[in-house]
mmCIF file of C-alpha atoms in Angstrom:
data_model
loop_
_atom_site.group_PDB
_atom_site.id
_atom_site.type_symbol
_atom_site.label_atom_id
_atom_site.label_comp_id
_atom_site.label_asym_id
_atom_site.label_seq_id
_atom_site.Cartn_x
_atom_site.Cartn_y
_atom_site.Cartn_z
ATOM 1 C CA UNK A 785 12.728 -16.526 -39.380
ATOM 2 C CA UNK A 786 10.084 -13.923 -38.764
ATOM 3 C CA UNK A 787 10.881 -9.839 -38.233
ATOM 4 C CA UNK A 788 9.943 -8.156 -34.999
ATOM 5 C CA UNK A 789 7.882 -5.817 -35.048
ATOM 6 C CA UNK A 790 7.241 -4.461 -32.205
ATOM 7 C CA UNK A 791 9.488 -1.801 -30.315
ATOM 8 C CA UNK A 792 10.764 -4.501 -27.641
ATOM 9 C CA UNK A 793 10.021 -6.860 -24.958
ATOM 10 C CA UNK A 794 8.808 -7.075 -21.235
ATOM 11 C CA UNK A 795 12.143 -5.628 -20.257
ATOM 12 C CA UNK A 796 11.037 -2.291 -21.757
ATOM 13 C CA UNK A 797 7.782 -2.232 -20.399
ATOM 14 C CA UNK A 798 9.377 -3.317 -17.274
ATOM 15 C CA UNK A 799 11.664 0.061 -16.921
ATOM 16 C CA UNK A 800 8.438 2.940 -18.163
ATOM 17 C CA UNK A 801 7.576 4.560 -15.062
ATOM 18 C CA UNK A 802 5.135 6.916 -16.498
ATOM 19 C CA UNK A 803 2.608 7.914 -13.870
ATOM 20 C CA UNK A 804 5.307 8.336 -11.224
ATOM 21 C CA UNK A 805 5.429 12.642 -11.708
ATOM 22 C CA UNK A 806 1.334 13.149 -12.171
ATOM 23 C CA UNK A 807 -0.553 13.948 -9.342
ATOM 24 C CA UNK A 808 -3.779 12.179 -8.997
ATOM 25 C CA UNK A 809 -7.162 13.016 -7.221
ATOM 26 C CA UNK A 810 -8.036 11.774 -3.874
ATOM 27 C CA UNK A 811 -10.419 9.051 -4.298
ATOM 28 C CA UNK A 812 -12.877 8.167 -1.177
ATOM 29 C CA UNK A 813 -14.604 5.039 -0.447
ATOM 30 C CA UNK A 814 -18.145 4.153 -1.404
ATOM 31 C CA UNK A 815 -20.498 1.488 0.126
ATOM 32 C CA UNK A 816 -18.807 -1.532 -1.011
ATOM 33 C CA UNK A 817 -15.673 -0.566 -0.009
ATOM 34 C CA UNK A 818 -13.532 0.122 2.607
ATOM 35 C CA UNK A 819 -10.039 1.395 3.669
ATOM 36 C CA UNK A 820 -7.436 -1.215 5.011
ATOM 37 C CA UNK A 821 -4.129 -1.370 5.865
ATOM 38 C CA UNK A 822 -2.052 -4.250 4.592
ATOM 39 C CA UNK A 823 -0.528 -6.367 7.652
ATOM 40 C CA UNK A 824 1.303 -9.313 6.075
ATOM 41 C CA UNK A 825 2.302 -10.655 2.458
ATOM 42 C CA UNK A 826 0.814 -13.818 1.715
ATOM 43 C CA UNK A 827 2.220 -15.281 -1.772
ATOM 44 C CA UNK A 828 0.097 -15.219 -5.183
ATOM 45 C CA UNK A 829 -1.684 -11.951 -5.263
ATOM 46 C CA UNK A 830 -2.889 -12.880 -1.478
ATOM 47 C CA UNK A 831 -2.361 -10.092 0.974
ATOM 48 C CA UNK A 832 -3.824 -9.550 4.745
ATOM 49 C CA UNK A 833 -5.140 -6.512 6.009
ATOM 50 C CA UNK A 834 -6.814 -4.912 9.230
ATOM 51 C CA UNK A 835 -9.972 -3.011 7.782
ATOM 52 C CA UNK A 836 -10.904 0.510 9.220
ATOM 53 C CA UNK A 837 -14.029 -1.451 10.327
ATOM 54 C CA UNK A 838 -12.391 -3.502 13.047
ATOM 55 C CA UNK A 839 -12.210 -7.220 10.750
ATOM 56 C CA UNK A 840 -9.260 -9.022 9.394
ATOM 57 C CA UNK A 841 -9.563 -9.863 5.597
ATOM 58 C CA UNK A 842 -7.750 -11.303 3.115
ATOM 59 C CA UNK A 843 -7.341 -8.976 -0.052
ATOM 60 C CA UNK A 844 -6.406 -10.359 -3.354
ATOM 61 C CA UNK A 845 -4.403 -7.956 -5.868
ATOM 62 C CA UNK A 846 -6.189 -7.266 -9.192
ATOM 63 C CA UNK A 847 -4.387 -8.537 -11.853
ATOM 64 C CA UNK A 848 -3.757 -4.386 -13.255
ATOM 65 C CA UNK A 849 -1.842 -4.060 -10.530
ATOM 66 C CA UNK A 850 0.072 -7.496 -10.148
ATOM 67 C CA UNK A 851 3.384 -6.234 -12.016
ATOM 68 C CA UNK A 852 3.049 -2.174 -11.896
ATOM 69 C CA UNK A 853 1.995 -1.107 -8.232
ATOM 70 C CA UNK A 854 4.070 -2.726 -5.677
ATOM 71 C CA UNK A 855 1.915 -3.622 -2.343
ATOM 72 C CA UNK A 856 3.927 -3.487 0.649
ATOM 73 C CA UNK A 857 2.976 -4.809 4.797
ATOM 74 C CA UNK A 858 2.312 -1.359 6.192
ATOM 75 C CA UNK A 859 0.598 0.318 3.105
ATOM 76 C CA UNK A 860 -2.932 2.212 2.791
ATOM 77 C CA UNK A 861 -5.318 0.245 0.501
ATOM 78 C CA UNK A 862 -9.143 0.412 -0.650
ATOM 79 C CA UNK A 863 -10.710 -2.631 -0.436
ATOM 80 C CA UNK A 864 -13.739 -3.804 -2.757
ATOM 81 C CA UNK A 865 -15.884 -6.011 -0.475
ATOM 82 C CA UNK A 866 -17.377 -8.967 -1.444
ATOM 83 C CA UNK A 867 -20.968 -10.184 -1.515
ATOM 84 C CA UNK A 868 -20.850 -13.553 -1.172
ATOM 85 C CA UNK A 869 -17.492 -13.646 0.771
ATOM 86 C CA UNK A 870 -17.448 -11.802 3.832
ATOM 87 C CA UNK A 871 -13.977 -12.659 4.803
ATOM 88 C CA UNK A 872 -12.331 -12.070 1.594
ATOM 89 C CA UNK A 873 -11.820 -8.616 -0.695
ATOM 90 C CA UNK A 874 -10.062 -6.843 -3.762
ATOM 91 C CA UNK A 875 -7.655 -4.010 -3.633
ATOM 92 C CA UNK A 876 -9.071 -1.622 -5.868
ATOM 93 C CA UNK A 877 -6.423 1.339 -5.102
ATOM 94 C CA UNK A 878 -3.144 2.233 -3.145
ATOM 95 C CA UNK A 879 -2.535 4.872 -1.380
ATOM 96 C CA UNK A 880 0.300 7.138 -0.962
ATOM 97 C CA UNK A 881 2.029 8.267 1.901
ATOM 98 C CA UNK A 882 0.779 11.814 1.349
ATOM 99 C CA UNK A 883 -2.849 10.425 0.017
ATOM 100 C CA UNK A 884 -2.966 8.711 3.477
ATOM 101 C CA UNK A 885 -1.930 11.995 5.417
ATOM 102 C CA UNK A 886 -4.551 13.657 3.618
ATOM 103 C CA UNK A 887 -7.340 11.395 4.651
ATOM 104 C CA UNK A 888 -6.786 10.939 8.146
ATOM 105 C CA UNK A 889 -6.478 14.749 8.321
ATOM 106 C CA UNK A 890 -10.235 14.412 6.556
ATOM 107 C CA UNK A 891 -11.100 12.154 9.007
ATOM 108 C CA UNK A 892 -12.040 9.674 6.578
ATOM 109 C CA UNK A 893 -9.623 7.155 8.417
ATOM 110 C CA UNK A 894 -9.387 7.091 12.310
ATOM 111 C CA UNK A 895 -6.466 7.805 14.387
ATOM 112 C CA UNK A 896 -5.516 4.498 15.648
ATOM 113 C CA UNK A 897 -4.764 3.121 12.318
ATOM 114 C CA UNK A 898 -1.097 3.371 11.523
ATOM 115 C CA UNK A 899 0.024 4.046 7.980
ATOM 116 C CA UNK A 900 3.698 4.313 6.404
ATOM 117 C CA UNK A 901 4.314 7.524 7.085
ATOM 118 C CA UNK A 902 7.260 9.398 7.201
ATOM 119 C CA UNK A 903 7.483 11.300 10.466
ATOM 120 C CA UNK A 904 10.080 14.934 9.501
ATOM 121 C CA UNK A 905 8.851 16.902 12.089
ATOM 122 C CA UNK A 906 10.176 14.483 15.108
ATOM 123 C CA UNK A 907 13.979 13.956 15.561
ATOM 124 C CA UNK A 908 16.092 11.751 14.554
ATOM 125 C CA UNK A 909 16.527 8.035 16.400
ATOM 126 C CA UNK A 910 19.763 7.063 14.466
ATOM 127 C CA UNK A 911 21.698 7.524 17.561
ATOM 128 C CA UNK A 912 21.510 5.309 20.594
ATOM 129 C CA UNK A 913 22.798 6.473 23.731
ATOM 130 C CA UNK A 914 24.756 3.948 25.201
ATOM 131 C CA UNK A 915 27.933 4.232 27.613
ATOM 132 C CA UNK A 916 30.193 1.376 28.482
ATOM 133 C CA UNK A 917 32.811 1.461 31.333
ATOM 134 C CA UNK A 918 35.456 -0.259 30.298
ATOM 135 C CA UNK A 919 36.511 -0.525 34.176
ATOM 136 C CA UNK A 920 33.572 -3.055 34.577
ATOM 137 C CA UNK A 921 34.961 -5.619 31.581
#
């Protein structure tokens, strides 16, 4: 029976999370690209996503990202256009929520775009205010 040699399986390369802490630079789209926001989950790499330019594509997920950067509905991507496929794109990059803050304060992205972000200046809406009489039951 052979020896392993290595220094273990998927499982370990399954629990590294080693560019969680680094802080990356703010990368902006060039012609061939453009910013999108992912609307709905479609199965096999397949997402679909409102683009910045007013169309509805379908993005596919490079394979670099497939297993390490998790794609959610709601998220900030950069889409790589296609040539010969107008319809259909690449995600090239995903945003963070403070990545995405930073470029619609830029004005890269316009204002009636929503993106995942975490709202901490508004209040709370845990509560609902509701009153029952019990007279009325």
């Amino acid at each position: 029976m052979p020896k392993n040699k290595g220094k273990g399986g998927k499982n370990r390369k399954r629990g590294k999370n080693e560019n969680d802490s680094e802080k990356r630079e703010l990368v902006f789209k060039e012609d061939g690209q453009e910013y999108a926001v992912v609307t709905k989950m479609l199965g096999n790499g397949w997402v679909e996503s409102n683009c910045c330019d007013g169309s509805k594509r379908q993005a596919h997920i490079r394979g670099a990202f497939r297993k390490k950067v998790w794609i959610t509905a709601g998220d900030l991507v950069l889409l790589g256009l296609r040539d010969f496929q107008d319809e259909k794109a690449d995600v090239i990059l995903k945003y963070t929520a403070d990545e995405a803050r930073m470029l619609k304060s830029y004005g890269e992205i316009p204002d009636n775009i929503k993106v995942n972000e975490t709202d901490t200046m508004g209040e709370p809406d845990d509560e609902a205010n509701v009153e029952f009489d019990i007279d009325d039951i």
